[in-house]
Amino acid sequence: MLPLLLALNLSMCKKQQAVTDKPQPGGNGAPGTAAATAAPVVAATPKVKKPVVDQTAQVLIFCYHRLVDKIRYPGTEITPAAFEAEMKELKDKGITVIPMQDMLAWKRSEKNIPPRSAVITFDDGWKSQYEVAWPILKKFGYPFTMFIYTEGVRGGALGGGEAITWEQLADLRDNGVDIQAHSATHQDLREGHNVTVIEPGGKRSRKKLTGADYEKWVQNEVVGCKELLEQRLGIKVNCYAVPFGNYNEHVKELARNAGYEAMFTVYGQPITFTSPMDAIGRYAIEANKPKVFADAVSMIGASTGGGTAVAEVGAKDLTTQPADGETVRTALPLIKANLSSVGQIEPGSVQMRVSGLGLVPANFDPKTGAVSYQVPQKLREKSCTVIVSAKSEGKKVEAHWTFGIEEAAAATTASSPATAVKK
Ligand SMILES: [Zn+2]
């Protein structure tokens, strides 16, 4: 008994030592909010400096491309006016824009974030992100992240006059903007797909790479771009946005080995404390999908600031259908959950939200506790998040889960424009 107690004591001391010794994370965004939320907890247990993070917080991650006054490619463009209106809406709805690195620190249990947070990201490195988006974001005091594919920077094989320059990236870096990796040439990363190979000297050819040729190529797409960004800009790159969201386990492994902490896709869903780090969904906001932004904002809950206490229920306890993490073969799934384990449900309080659809008219059977909804129109994305909430004994309870839809079944495959040459 004694040795065990001793050992416990020692390990606890060590843990506290480690926590105390930890340098304070550099605060470059959302000043005050994190500390304010954590303050009461810290005050109650003064010896532990590690904040107790809010595991029920949620983060919406938005992904933008080009900002132009005249839309010609509605799949990758948005007007500055529409962009600014969305930034304002976040503020008006009490959604706090936080640095992406704060979200990662929250997922590591190192930093608290507001219960309803958002992260702004830009893909591909267009100069309009520097010239148009940045001044708007400065007005709101919003931090943001740039995902850059290195051959698309001005002077690279794919970087034309509309591309951002290395000097502009350095300016962003000097002003605290987070710069992260988005491959070298922006193509499908899976083996056996046709890719455009750019040879030294700029000659291009279309090839199906396999075996050692593929490995060499994909290494450069995942690791080479990280090294180049880190060397050219003197930064640390810990995030990777997957071009078109097309990747697999092998690519994930390469990324992990290269030291990436998180991988981002384009399948938007509210990010929770337990969302997997190698498939963090972002909402791509483009001129041709104005509803995506509205849906995303509605997904993060209707409460205005303050945050009502919500008890998170595991999707497993609700025997959901489809199950969390399952992949189904239909884009018209029947979505079901059983709330009987939650306790007495207040009539009329049950709500179901489905990513891409928003609030849906789900059926609730008080006798069995089952809530169900038959999706009436084909779901468009390859992944679907469901949020079911209800009131039980005056308390709000909520469950989130995500299932996949087999590619062939989805109504349309996600827009995959060819490699973007910045003309
Ligand atoms: Zn991209």
PDB file of N, CA, C and O and ligand atoms in Angstrom, residues 65 123-124 182 186, ligand 1:
ATOM      1  N   HIS A  65     -11.994  31.171 -50.848  1.00  0.00           N
ATOM      2  CA  HIS A  65     -10.970  31.193 -51.902  1.00  0.00           C
ATOM      3  C   HIS A  65     -10.739  32.622 -52.377  1.00  0.00           C
ATOM      4  O   HIS A  65     -10.127  33.388 -51.677  1.00  0.00           O
ATOM      5  N   ASP A 123      -7.922  29.315 -48.730  1.00  0.00           N
ATOM      6  CA  ASP A 123      -7.175  28.292 -49.440  1.00  0.00           C
ATOM      7  C   ASP A 123      -6.532  28.842 -50.710  1.00  0.00           C
ATOM      8  O   ASP A 123      -7.064  29.763 -51.334  1.00  0.00           O
ATOM      9  N   ASP A 124      -5.431  28.236 -51.082  1.00  0.00           N
ATOM     10  CA  ASP A 124      -4.802  28.361 -52.408  1.00  0.00           C
ATOM     11  C   ASP A 124      -3.895  29.573 -52.598  1.00  0.00           C
ATOM     12  O   ASP A 124      -3.127  29.591 -53.543  1.00  0.00           O
ATOM     13  N   HIS A 182      -0.936  23.331 -47.966  1.00  0.00           N
ATOM     14  CA  HIS A 182      -2.067  22.871 -48.782  1.00  0.00           C
ATOM     15  C   HIS A 182      -1.517  22.160 -50.031  1.00  0.00           C
ATOM     16  O   HIS A 182      -2.005  22.372 -51.116  1.00  0.00           O
ATOM     17  N   HIS A 186      -1.515  20.906 -55.618  1.00  0.00           N
ATOM     18  CA  HIS A 186      -2.964  20.931 -55.482  1.00  0.00           C
ATOM     19  C   HIS A 186      -3.679  19.896 -56.345  1.00  0.00           C
ATOM     20  O   HIS A 186      -4.439  20.234 -57.263  1.00  0.00           O
TER      21      HIS A 186
HETATM   22 ZN    ZN B   1      -7.446  24.382 -52.502  1.00  0.00          ZN
END
